[in-house]
C-alpha cells in the first residue's frame, strides 16, 4: 500500500519486478539507474551472490516528479528468480503497489515464464492481493535474440486479460522506461480507487 | 488492497518525534530511526545526517522480513528484537506492532543493556501511535474528498512528460 506523507508532501509507492531467473529484471533496474539524473535517484542496492545473481533483491529508489504538490517517489524492487528462492520472493511482495512481469522471450523459457507468473499469483494471494486487482504490466524481454516466441503466442499464454504490454531489450534499454512509466501510471491511477 | 492506505499527517510525525528524541538521549544513541515494514523511512533523529537513510530503511525492512521468515520456520511468530554488533557501531531493531520497526544505532558511549531497556518502552509508545494512525486511516475510508481521489489522467501524464 502506498504511503502518503502529508508532512513531507510525498507519495511513496512500491513496484516489484517479477519473472523467472535470468529474464532480465536486474538489467531493467540497471538501465533505469544508468539513465536517471543523479538528483532523482538514490543508491541502487543489489543483494547478489558472487556471480551477480540476485540473492534477495535489488532496490532502486526513484523520484518521478510532482503530482498535486506531492513528490512521487517509487521504490523499485526485483525478486530472485530461481525456483528455490520462493520464500524471499514472497517477502518482497509485502506492500506491493504495482508489478512488472518480465517475461523471457526465448522459446525454451516459455514454461519458466508460465510457472513464474503462476507463482506470482500464488504469492500475492498470501498477502491478500490478486493479480487482477493490482496494476501490473507485461514486458516481453530479450526481443533481440533469434529464437523468440512470436508476440501473439506470448500474449495468448501470459497476458490473456490484456494488461499493458511492451516488447523490450533490457540490455539496450528498449522498452525499459515505457514499461516503468506504464506501471507507475497504473499505481497512481489506483490512488483514485483507494482515495488517499 | 489487503491493508488500508497509510496516510500520515504533521501531527503524527510530531507524536513520533516526541518518542524518539528522548529515546536518543536516554539511550545515549547515535541515531534513532522509525521505518515501516515495507521499507520506507518514517522519522529519524540523531547525529547521522549523512547516512543514506533510504537504503537503511529498505535494508532494515528486508532484514526484518527475512528473520521473520526464519522465525516462522522455527514455529515462532516473530523475533521481536534483533541486534547486530559491530566493532564500532551496533544496531538494535525492535518491531513496533505489525507496522513499524524502531532502529537504534549506538556505539561505545552506550551499551546494549541500556539501549534494550530504553527501546522497549519507546516501542510500546510507538505502537500506540501507529495503532491510532491506523484507526484514523480506516475511519476515513476510501475516497471522501481527499487529495488524490480525483486526479485526472492528464495530471498523471504530466508527471512523465520529459
Ligand atoms: N540478449 C539479451 N540479453 C539480456 C536482455 N536482458 C537481460 N539480458 C541478459 O540476461 C542475463 C540475465 O539478466 P539479469 O538481469 O541478471 O536477470 P534476472 O535474473 O532476471 O535479474 C544477463 O546476462 C543479461 O545481460 C535482453 O533484452 N537481451
Ligand atoms: Mg536479478
mmCIF file of C-alpha atoms and ligand atoms in Angstrom:
data_model
loop_
_atom_site.group_PDB
_atom_site.id
_atom_site.type_symbol
_atom_site.label_atom_id
_atom_site.label_comp_id
_atom_site.label_asym_id
_atom_site.label_seq_id
_atom_site.Cartn_x
_atom_site.Cartn_y
_atom_site.Cartn_z
ATOM 1 C CA UNK A 1 0.000 0.000 0.000
ATOM 2 C CA UNK A 2 1.320 3.407 -0.842
ATOM 3 C CA UNK A 3 2.479 5.601 1.989
ATOM 4 C CA UNK A 4 1.335 9.201 1.859
ATOM 5 C CA UNK A 5 3.322 11.645 3.906
ATOM 6 C CA UNK A 6 1.486 14.938 4.333
ATOM 7 C CA UNK A 7 4.307 16.462 6.359
ATOM 8 C CA UNK A 8 6.999 15.968 3.707
ATOM 9 C CA UNK A 9 4.376 16.040 0.930
ATOM 10 C CA UNK A 10 5.452 12.767 -0.594
ATOM 11 C CA UNK A 11 3.749 9.715 -2.002
ATOM 12 C CA UNK A 12 5.836 6.557 -1.710
ATOM 13 C CA UNK A 13 4.965 3.557 -3.868
ATOM 14 C CA UNK A 14 6.495 0.121 -4.261
ATOM 15 C CA UNK A 15 6.893 -1.575 -7.641
ATOM 16 C CA UNK A 16 8.166 -5.143 -7.888
ATOM 17 C CA UNK A 17 9.790 -6.662 -10.994
ATOM 18 C CA UNK A 18 8.901 -10.345 -11.130
ATOM 19 C CA UNK A 19 9.798 -13.119 -13.554
ATOM 20 C CA UNK A 20 11.843 -16.291 -13.995
ATOM 21 C CA UNK A 21 15.575 -16.445 -13.306
ATOM 22 C CA UNK A 22 17.753 -14.604 -15.853
ATOM 23 C CA UNK A 23 14.821 -12.988 -17.658
ATOM 24 C CA UNK A 24 16.363 -9.524 -17.227
ATOM 25 C CA UNK A 25 14.842 -7.984 -14.072
ATOM 26 C CA UNK A 26 18.140 -6.737 -12.675
ATOM 27 C CA UNK A 27 19.134 -5.476 -16.130
ATOM 28 C CA UNK A 28 15.928 -3.396 -16.248
ATOM 29 C CA UNK A 29 16.836 -1.686 -12.980
ATOM 30 C CA UNK A 30 20.443 -1.198 -14.007
ATOM 31 C CA UNK A 31 19.313 0.536 -17.179
ATOM 32 C CA UNK A 32 16.905 2.796 -15.300
ATOM 33 C CA UNK A 33 19.662 3.599 -12.823
ATOM 34 C CA UNK A 34 22.198 4.387 -15.535
ATOM 35 C CA UNK A 35 19.797 6.672 -17.386
ATOM 36 C CA UNK A 36 18.361 8.625 -14.482
ATOM 37 C CA UNK A 37 19.506 12.067 -13.416
ATOM 38 C CA UNK A 38 21.507 11.761 -10.166
ATOM 39 C CA UNK A 39 19.158 14.201 -8.404
ATOM 40 C CA UNK A 40 16.253 11.866 -8.958
ATOM 41 C CA UNK A 41 17.709 8.584 -7.862
ATOM 42 C CA UNK A 42 19.097 7.082 -4.698
ATOM 43 C CA UNK A 43 21.687 4.372 -4.441
ATOM 44 C CA UNK A 44 20.970 1.088 -6.181
ATOM 45 C CA UNK A 45 21.370 -1.844 -3.830
ATOM 46 C CA UNK A 46 21.927 -5.341 -5.164
ATOM 47 C CA UNK A 47 21.927 -8.176 -2.698
ATOM 48 C CA UNK A 48 23.552 -10.670 -5.004
ATOM 49 C CA UNK A 49 25.841 -13.690 -4.965
ATOM 50 C CA UNK A 50 29.433 -13.549 -6.146
ATOM 51 C CA UNK A 51 28.282 -14.479 -9.611
ATOM 52 C CA UNK A 52 25.928 -11.491 -9.572
ATOM 53 C CA UNK A 53 22.763 -13.460 -9.419
ATOM 54 C CA UNK A 54 20.132 -11.830 -7.240
ATOM 55 C CA UNK A 55 20.124 -13.440 -3.814
ATOM 56 C CA UNK A 56 17.447 -11.424 -2.059
ATOM 57 C CA UNK A 57 16.537 -8.312 -4.013
ATOM 58 C CA UNK A 58 17.741 -5.306 -5.966
ATOM 59 C CA UNK A 59 16.430 -1.964 -4.808
ATOM 60 C CA UNK A 60 16.319 1.361 -6.601
ATOM 61 C CA UNK A 61 14.618 4.469 -5.196
ATOM 62 C CA UNK A 62 13.457 6.969 -7.829
ATOM 63 C CA UNK A 63 11.678 10.313 -7.796
ATOM 64 C CA UNK A 64 9.451 10.796 -10.812
ATOM 65 C CA UNK A 65 8.200 14.350 -10.372
ATOM 66 C CA UNK A 66 5.331 16.024 -8.580
ATOM 67 C CA UNK A 67 1.627 15.482 -8.539
ATOM 68 C CA UNK A 68 -0.713 17.858 -6.700
ATOM 69 C CA UNK A 69 2.298 19.310 -4.931
ATOM 70 C CA UNK A 70 3.405 15.885 -3.704
ATOM 71 C CA UNK A 71 6.724 14.321 -4.706
ATOM 72 C CA UNK A 72 6.054 10.945 -6.300
ATOM 73 C CA UNK A 73 8.669 8.506 -5.077
ATOM 74 C CA UNK A 74 8.888 4.976 -6.395
ATOM 75 C CA UNK A 75 10.786 2.148 -4.810
ATOM 76 C CA UNK A 76 11.682 -0.454 -7.414
ATOM 77 C CA UNK A 77 12.475 -3.970 -6.268
ATOM 78 C CA UNK A 78 13.393 -7.132 -8.136
ATOM 79 C CA UNK A 79 12.937 -10.649 -6.811
ATOM 80 C CA UNK A 80 15.356 -13.562 -7.164
ATOM 81 C CA UNK A 81 14.016 -15.711 -9.980
ATOM 82 C CA UNK A 82 15.314 -19.190 -9.190
ATOM 83 C CA UNK A 83 12.592 -21.547 -8.033
ATOM 84 C CA UNK A 84 14.224 -22.297 -4.673
ATOM 85 C CA UNK A 85 14.151 -18.651 -3.568
ATOM 86 C CA UNK A 86 10.386 -18.664 -3.192
ATOM 87 C CA UNK A 87 10.437 -17.641 0.474
ATOM 88 C CA UNK A 88 12.380 -14.495 -0.399
ATOM 89 C CA UNK A 89 10.080 -13.653 -3.298
ATOM 90 C CA UNK A 90 7.098 -13.826 -1.022
ATOM 91 C CA UNK A 91 8.680 -11.404 1.454
ATOM 92 C CA UNK A 92 9.484 -8.841 -1.210
ATOM 93 C CA UNK A 93 5.863 -8.672 -2.341
ATOM 94 C CA UNK A 94 4.818 -7.258 1.022
ATOM 95 C CA UNK A 95 3.105 -3.925 0.482
ATOM 96 C CA UNK A 96 3.478 -4.003 -3.309
ATOM 97 C CA UNK A 97 1.560 -1.279 -5.184
ATOM 98 C CA UNK A 98 2.279 -2.389 -8.728
ATOM 99 C CA UNK A 99 4.163 -5.117 -10.579
ATOM 100 C CA UNK A 100 6.105 -5.658 -13.770
ATOM 101 C CA UNK A 101 6.249 -9.187 -15.095
ATOM 102 C CA UNK A 102 9.423 -9.571 -17.140
ATOM 103 C CA UNK A 103 8.972 -12.500 -19.499
ATOM 104 C CA UNK A 104 11.956 -14.101 -21.219
ATOM 105 C CA UNK A 105 11.016 -14.306 -24.907
ATOM 106 C CA UNK A 106 13.335 -17.206 -25.715
ATOM 107 C CA UNK A 107 11.322 -20.235 -26.811
ATOM 108 C CA UNK A 108 12.889 -22.540 -24.268
ATOM 109 C CA UNK A 109 11.878 -20.200 -21.405
ATOM 110 C CA UNK A 110 8.143 -20.272 -22.055
ATOM 111 C CA UNK A 111 7.436 -22.836 -19.384
ATOM 112 C CA UNK A 112 9.547 -20.927 -16.886
ATOM 113 C CA UNK A 113 7.523 -17.793 -17.670
ATOM 114 C CA UNK A 114 4.243 -19.552 -17.093
ATOM 115 C CA UNK A 115 5.473 -21.104 -13.880
ATOM 116 C CA UNK A 116 6.751 -17.772 -12.581
ATOM 117 C CA UNK A 117 3.517 -15.958 -13.419
ATOM 118 C CA UNK A 118 1.548 -18.619 -11.561
ATOM 119 C CA UNK A 119 3.969 -18.263 -8.685
ATOM 120 C CA UNK A 120 3.338 -14.517 -8.621
ATOM 121 C CA UNK A 121 -0.389 -15.138 -8.398
ATOM 122 C CA UNK A 122 0.039 -17.634 -5.580
ATOM 123 C CA UNK A 123 2.343 -15.375 -3.603
ATOM 124 C CA UNK A 124 0.096 -12.339 -3.995
ATOM 125 C CA UNK A 125 -2.787 -14.308 -2.578
ATOM 126 C CA UNK A 126 -0.699 -14.930 0.547
ATOM 127 C CA UNK A 127 -0.608 -11.158 1.012
ATOM 128 C CA UNK A 128 -4.348 -10.903 0.465
ATOM 129 C CA UNK A 129 -3.814 -9.462 -3.030
ATOM 130 C CA UNK A 130 -4.691 -10.588 -6.528
ATOM 131 C CA UNK A 131 -3.061 -10.044 -9.890
ATOM 132 C CA UNK A 132 -6.371 -8.857 -11.287
ATOM 133 C CA UNK A 133 -6.650 -6.204 -8.596
ATOM 134 C CA UNK A 134 -3.268 -4.530 -8.603
ATOM 135 C CA UNK A 135 -1.879 -2.541 -11.527
ATOM 136 C CA UNK A 136 0.634 -4.589 -13.480
ATOM 137 C CA UNK A 137 2.375 -4.572 -16.809
ATOM 138 C CA UNK A 138 3.787 -7.307 -19.043
ATOM 139 C CA UNK A 139 7.221 -6.929 -20.574
ATOM 140 C CA UNK A 140 8.344 -9.304 -23.330
ATOM 141 C CA UNK A 141 12.086 -9.036 -22.888
ATOM 142 C CA UNK A 142 15.038 -10.217 -24.984
ATOM 143 C CA UNK A 143 13.284 -9.478 -28.276
ATOM 144 C CA UNK A 144 16.755 -9.038 -29.827
ATOM 145 C CA UNK A 145 17.513 -12.750 -29.662
ATOM 146 C CA UNK A 146 16.943 -15.024 -32.673
ATOM 147 C CA UNK A 147 14.925 -17.795 -31.027
ATOM 148 C CA UNK A 148 11.984 -15.846 -29.635
ATOM 149 C CA UNK A 149 8.355 -16.898 -29.332
ATOM 150 C CA UNK A 150 6.039 -14.744 -31.504
ATOM 151 C CA UNK A 151 4.328 -11.962 -29.549
ATOM 152 C CA UNK A 152 0.821 -13.294 -30.320
ATOM 153 C CA UNK A 153 1.760 -16.598 -28.757
ATOM 154 C CA UNK A 154 3.287 -14.972 -25.676
ATOM 155 C CA UNK A 155 0.228 -12.799 -25.279
ATOM 156 C CA UNK A 156 -2.062 -15.794 -25.511
ATOM 157 C CA UNK A 157 -0.135 -17.673 -22.838
ATOM 158 C CA UNK A 158 0.868 -14.860 -20.489
ATOM 159 C CA UNK A 159 -1.452 -11.926 -20.977
ATOM 160 C CA UNK A 160 -4.955 -13.161 -21.717
ATOM 161 C CA UNK A 161 -6.548 -10.254 -19.822
ATOM 162 C CA UNK A 162 -4.693 -7.688 -21.909
ATOM 163 C CA UNK A 163 -2.791 -5.640 -19.336
ATOM 164 C CA UNK A 164 -0.433 -3.035 -20.892
ATOM 165 C CA UNK A 165 2.422 -4.857 -22.624
ATOM 166 C CA UNK A 166 5.792 -3.861 -24.029
ATOM 167 C CA UNK A 167 8.457 -5.501 -26.130
ATOM 168 C CA UNK A 168 11.876 -4.883 -24.695
ATOM 169 C CA UNK A 169 15.571 -5.414 -24.880
ATOM 170 C CA UNK A 170 16.728 -4.524 -21.391
ATOM 171 C CA UNK A 171 20.411 -4.631 -22.322
ATOM 172 C CA UNK A 172 19.978 -1.765 -24.809
ATOM 173 C CA UNK A 173 17.145 -0.194 -22.824
ATOM 174 C CA UNK A 174 14.477 -0.582 -25.456
ATOM 175 C CA UNK A 175 11.085 -0.670 -23.757
ATOM 176 C CA UNK A 176 12.525 -0.281 -20.274
ATOM 177 C CA UNK A 177 11.225 3.211 -19.453
ATOM 178 C CA UNK A 178 7.962 2.569 -21.306
ATOM 179 C CA UNK A 179 7.383 -0.392 -19.010
ATOM 180 C CA UNK A 180 8.221 1.559 -15.878
ATOM 181 C CA UNK A 181 6.100 4.556 -16.805
ATOM 182 C CA UNK A 182 3.064 2.425 -17.583
ATOM 183 C CA UNK A 183 3.409 0.709 -14.229
ATOM 184 C CA UNK A 184 3.858 3.967 -12.335
ATOM 185 C CA UNK A 185 0.817 5.372 -14.096
ATOM 186 C CA UNK A 186 -1.210 2.354 -13.088
ATOM 187 C CA UNK A 187 -0.123 2.779 -9.486
ATOM 188 C CA UNK A 188 -1.004 6.480 -9.412
ATOM 189 C CA UNK A 189 -4.353 5.867 -11.091
ATOM 190 C CA UNK A 190 -5.019 3.352 -8.355
ATOM 191 C CA UNK A 191 -4.759 6.122 -5.757
ATOM 192 C CA UNK A 192 -8.126 7.286 -7.021
ATOM 193 C CA UNK A 193 -9.716 3.999 -6.186
ATOM 194 C CA UNK A 194 -8.343 3.838 -2.700
ATOM 195 C CA UNK A 195 -8.782 7.587 -2.406
ATOM 196 C CA UNK A 196 -5.849 8.638 -0.323
ATOM 197 C CA UNK B 1 -5.799 -3.861 -1.107
ATOM 198 C CA UNK B 2 -5.070 -6.082 1.829
ATOM 199 C CA UNK B 3 -4.073 -3.201 4.037
ATOM 200 C CA UNK B 4 -5.571 0.245 4.093
ATOM 201 C CA UNK B 5 -3.687 3.233 2.776
ATOM 202 C CA UNK B 6 -1.121 4.562 5.139
ATOM 203 C CA UNK B 7 -1.551 8.295 5.450
ATOM 204 C CA UNK B 8 0.433 10.353 7.927
ATOM 205 C CA UNK B 9 -0.007 13.995 8.814
ATOM 206 C CA UNK B 10 2.233 16.507 10.554
ATOM 207 C CA UNK B 11 0.743 15.709 13.974
ATOM 208 C CA UNK B 12 1.548 12.011 13.607
ATOM 209 C CA UNK B 13 5.174 12.788 12.864
ATOM 210 C CA UNK B 14 5.393 15.112 15.844
ATOM 211 C CA UNK B 15 3.996 12.423 18.113
ATOM 212 C CA UNK B 16 6.707 10.050 16.867
ATOM 213 C CA UNK B 17 9.371 12.697 17.275
ATOM 214 C CA UNK B 18 8.310 13.129 20.912
ATOM 215 C CA UNK B 19 9.150 9.483 21.492
ATOM 216 C CA UNK B 20 12.402 9.201 19.571
ATOM 217 C CA UNK B 21 14.081 12.414 20.710
ATOM 218 C CA UNK B 22 14.068 11.370 24.381
ATOM 219 C CA UNK B 23 14.999 7.834 23.361
ATOM 220 C CA UNK B 24 18.064 9.140 21.543
ATOM 221 C CA UNK B 25 19.152 10.976 24.660
ATOM 222 C CA UNK B 26 18.268 8.365 27.272
ATOM 223 C CA UNK B 27 19.809 5.521 25.329
ATOM 224 C CA UNK B 28 22.879 7.654 24.508
ATOM 225 C CA UNK B 29 22.413 6.582 20.903
ATOM 226 C CA UNK B 30 23.956 7.994 17.723
ATOM 227 C CA UNK B 31 20.763 7.764 15.743
ATOM 228 C CA UNK B 32 17.180 6.579 16.013
ATOM 229 C CA UNK B 33 15.064 5.674 13.003
ATOM 230 C CA UNK B 34 11.465 4.632 12.594
ATOM 231 C CA UNK B 35 10.950 2.586 9.466
ATOM 232 C CA UNK B 36 7.853 0.973 8.064
ATOM 233 C CA UNK B 37 7.901 -2.716 7.298
ATOM 234 C CA UNK B 38 7.518 -2.094 3.606
ATOM 235 C CA UNK B 39 10.838 -0.250 3.653
ATOM 236 C CA UNK B 40 10.037 3.455 3.936
ATOM 237 C CA UNK B 41 11.709 5.755 6.409
ATOM 238 C CA UNK B 42 9.110 7.427 8.613
ATOM 239 C CA UNK B 43 11.149 9.552 11.010
ATOM 240 C CA UNK B 44 14.676 9.902 12.315
ATOM 241 C CA UNK B 45 16.687 11.787 14.878
ATOM 242 C CA UNK B 46 20.335 11.982 15.851
ATOM 243 C CA UNK B 47 23.731 12.818 14.517
ATOM 244 C CA UNK B 48 23.757 10.607 11.437
ATOM 245 C CA UNK B 49 22.529 13.073 8.859
ATOM 246 C CA UNK B 50 24.993 11.838 6.235
ATOM 247 C CA UNK B 51 23.679 8.302 6.312
ATOM 248 C CA UNK B 52 21.804 7.021 3.245
ATOM 249 C CA UNK B 53 18.507 6.639 5.078
ATOM 250 C CA UNK B 54 16.593 5.366 2.047
ATOM 251 C CA UNK B 55 18.927 2.391 1.866
ATOM 252 C CA UNK B 56 18.804 1.977 5.632
ATOM 253 C CA UNK B 57 15.014 1.746 5.544
ATOM 254 C CA UNK B 58 14.844 -0.717 2.678
ATOM 255 C CA UNK B 59 17.560 -2.978 4.078
ATOM 256 C CA UNK B 60 16.061 -2.887 7.581
ATOM 257 C CA UNK B 61 12.710 -3.983 6.208
ATOM 258 C CA UNK B 62 14.410 -6.730 4.183
ATOM 259 C CA UNK B 63 16.346 -7.908 7.209
ATOM 260 C CA UNK B 64 13.273 -7.994 9.440
ATOM 261 C CA UNK B 65 11.286 -9.762 6.744
ATOM 262 C CA UNK B 66 13.978 -12.402 6.300
ATOM 263 C CA UNK B 67 14.409 -13.096 10.016
ATOM 264 C CA UNK B 68 10.622 -13.117 10.381
ATOM 265 C CA UNK B 69 10.565 -15.859 7.757
ATOM 266 C CA UNK B 70 13.167 -17.764 9.768
ATOM 267 C CA UNK B 71 11.118 -17.347 12.935
ATOM 268 C CA UNK B 72 8.121 -18.890 11.252
ATOM 269 C CA UNK B 73 10.183 -21.837 10.091
ATOM 270 C CA UNK B 74 11.001 -22.472 13.730
ATOM 271 C CA UNK B 75 7.379 -22.080 14.764
ATOM 272 C CA UNK B 76 7.995 -18.682 16.354
ATOM 273 C CA UNK B 77 5.671 -15.925 15.322
ATOM 274 C CA UNK B 78 8.470 -13.375 15.058
ATOM 275 C CA UNK B 79 11.757 -12.308 16.597
ATOM 276 C CA UNK B 80 10.689 -9.077 18.266
ATOM 277 C CA UNK B 81 14.197 -7.668 18.644
ATOM 278 C CA UNK B 82 17.322 -8.015 16.529
ATOM 279 C CA UNK B 83 20.801 -6.944 17.475
ATOM 280 C CA UNK B 84 23.794 -6.587 15.155
ATOM 281 C CA UNK B 85 27.006 -5.842 16.935
ATOM 282 C CA UNK B 86 29.861 -4.240 15.100
ATOM 283 C CA UNK B 87 33.320 -3.177 16.078
ATOM 284 C CA UNK B 88 32.358 0.474 16.323
ATOM 285 C CA UNK B 89 28.636 0.832 15.739
ATOM 286 C CA UNK B 90 25.850 -1.536 16.649
ATOM 287 C CA UNK B 91 22.249 -1.793 15.551
ATOM 288 C CA UNK B 92 19.259 -2.578 17.699
ATOM 289 C CA UNK B 93 15.939 -3.195 15.975
ATOM 290 C CA UNK B 94 12.579 -3.611 17.675
ATOM 291 C CA UNK B 95 9.334 -4.477 15.949
ATOM 292 C CA UNK B 96 6.585 -1.966 16.600
ATOM 293 C CA UNK B 97 3.136 -3.521 16.254
ATOM 294 C CA UNK B 98 2.509 -5.009 12.842
ATOM 295 C CA UNK B 99 3.640 -1.931 11.026
ATOM 296 C CA UNK B 100 6.865 -0.370 12.166
ATOM 297 C CA UNK B 101 10.460 -1.022 13.101
ATOM 298 C CA UNK B 102 12.415 1.028 15.615
ATOM 299 C CA UNK B 103 16.134 1.165 14.790
ATOM 300 C CA UNK B 104 18.701 2.439 17.288
ATOM 301 C CA UNK B 105 22.315 2.933 16.227
ATOM 302 C CA UNK B 106 24.768 3.153 19.109
ATOM 303 C CA UNK B 107 28.483 2.961 19.844
ATOM 304 C CA UNK B 108 30.700 2.504 22.921
ATOM 305 C CA UNK B 109 29.196 5.576 24.577
ATOM 306 C CA UNK B 110 26.182 3.378 25.298
ATOM 307 C CA UNK B 111 25.559 -0.297 25.962
ATOM 308 C CA UNK B 112 23.282 -2.988 24.680
ATOM 309 C CA UNK B 113 21.581 -3.247 28.079
ATOM 310 C CA UNK B 114 20.741 0.431 28.191
ATOM 311 C CA UNK B 115 19.531 0.515 24.593
ATOM 312 C CA UNK B 116 17.389 -2.526 25.109
ATOM 313 C CA UNK B 117 15.793 -1.044 28.209
ATOM 314 C CA UNK B 118 15.002 2.301 26.589
ATOM 315 C CA UNK B 119 13.911 0.855 23.255
ATOM 316 C CA UNK B 120 11.400 -1.429 24.921
ATOM 317 C CA UNK B 121 9.470 1.461 26.424
ATOM 318 C CA UNK B 122 9.709 3.595 23.296
ATOM 319 C CA UNK B 123 8.437 0.805 21.085
ATOM 320 C CA UNK B 124 5.348 0.414 23.254
ATOM 321 C CA UNK B 125 4.656 4.129 22.924
ATOM 322 C CA UNK B 126 5.203 3.997 19.175
ATOM 323 C CA UNK B 127 2.875 1.018 18.869
ATOM 324 C CA UNK B 128 0.098 3.102 20.423
ATOM 325 C CA UNK B 129 0.750 5.925 17.958
ATOM 326 C CA UNK B 130 0.743 3.558 14.968
ATOM 327 C CA UNK B 131 -2.470 1.981 16.166
ATOM 328 C CA UNK B 132 -4.117 5.403 16.343
ATOM 329 C CA UNK B 133 -2.926 6.290 12.808
ATOM 330 C CA UNK B 134 -4.246 3.009 11.506
ATOM 331 C CA UNK B 135 -7.639 3.568 13.100
ATOM 332 C CA UNK B 136 -7.778 7.026 11.620
ATOM 333 C CA UNK B 137 -6.907 5.750 8.123
ATOM 334 C CA UNK B 138 -9.582 3.092 8.364
ATOM 335 C CA UNK B 139 -12.191 5.503 9.706
ATOM 336 C CA UNK B 140 -11.562 7.987 6.923
ATOM 337 C CA UNK B 141 -12.200 5.217 4.425
ATOM 338 C CA UNK B 142 -11.548 5.457 0.710
ATOM 339 C CA UNK B 143 -12.202 8.411 -1.436
ATOM 340 C CA UNK B 144 -14.047 11.065 0.522
ATOM 341 C CA UNK B 145 -12.641 14.247 -0.876
ATOM 342 C CA UNK B 146 -9.003 13.530 -0.270
ATOM 343 C CA UNK B 147 -6.068 14.829 -2.236
ATOM 344 C CA UNK B 148 -5.780 12.129 -4.866
ATOM 345 C CA UNK B 149 -9.326 10.882 -5.167
ATOM 346 C CA UNK B 150 -9.967 12.866 -8.329
ATOM 347 C CA UNK B 151 -6.591 13.155 -10.063
ATOM 348 C CA UNK B 152 -7.035 13.202 -13.821
ATOM 349 C CA UNK B 153 -5.208 11.172 -16.442
ATOM 350 C CA UNK B 154 -3.671 14.424 -17.656
ATOM 351 C CA UNK B 155 -2.144 15.125 -14.279
ATOM 352 C CA UNK B 156 -0.627 11.662 -14.224
ATOM 353 C CA UNK B 157 0.655 12.046 -17.795
ATOM 354 C CA UNK B 158 2.217 15.386 -16.900
ATOM 355 C CA UNK B 159 4.375 13.636 -14.378
ATOM 356 C CA UNK B 160 6.061 11.784 -17.192
ATOM 357 C CA UNK B 161 6.389 14.471 -19.785
ATOM 358 C CA UNK B 162 10.101 14.853 -20.232
HETATM 359 N N1 LIG C 1 20.221 -10.549 -25.383
HETATM 360 C C1 LIG C 1 19.649 -10.056 -24.286
HETATM 361 N N2 LIG C 1 20.164 -10.368 -23.075
HETATM 362 C C2 LIG C 1 19.546 -9.846 -21.983
HETATM 363 C C3 LIG C 1 18.428 -8.995 -22.086
HETATM 364 N N3 LIG C 1 18.053 -8.649 -20.830
HETATM 365 C C4 LIG C 1 18.915 -9.249 -19.984
HETATM 366 N N4 LIG C 1 19.836 -9.974 -20.672
HETATM 367 C C5 LIG C 1 20.927 -10.781 -20.136
HETATM 368 O O1 LIG C 1 20.385 -11.870 -19.402
HETATM 369 C C6 LIG C 1 21.210 -12.189 -18.291
HETATM 370 C C7 LIG C 1 20.392 -12.202 -17.007
HETATM 371 O O2 LIG C 1 19.911 -10.898 -16.733
HETATM 372 P P1 LIG C 1 19.515 -10.424 -15.259
HETATM 373 O O3 LIG C 1 19.038 -9.031 -15.392
HETATM 374 O O4 LIG C 1 20.604 -10.706 -14.298
HETATM 375 O O5 LIG C 1 18.296 -11.409 -14.966
HETATM 376 P P2 LIG C 1 17.410 -11.560 -13.643
HETATM 377 O O6 LIG C 1 17.747 -12.899 -13.084
HETATM 378 O O7 LIG C 1 16.007 -11.509 -14.137
HETATM 379 O O8 LIG C 1 17.745 -10.425 -12.719
HETATM 380 C C8 LIG C 1 22.326 -11.147 -18.274
HETATM 381 O O9 LIG C 1 23.452 -11.722 -18.874
HETATM 382 C C9 LIG C 1 21.766 -10.022 -19.127
HETATM 383 O O10 LIG C 1 22.790 -9.292 -19.761
HETATM 384 C C10 LIG C 1 17.911 -8.691 -23.384
HETATM 385 O O11 LIG C 1 16.934 -7.971 -23.577
HETATM 386 N N5 LIG C 1 18.568 -9.257 -24.448
HETATM 387 MG MG1 LIG C 2 18.351 -10.443 -10.754
#
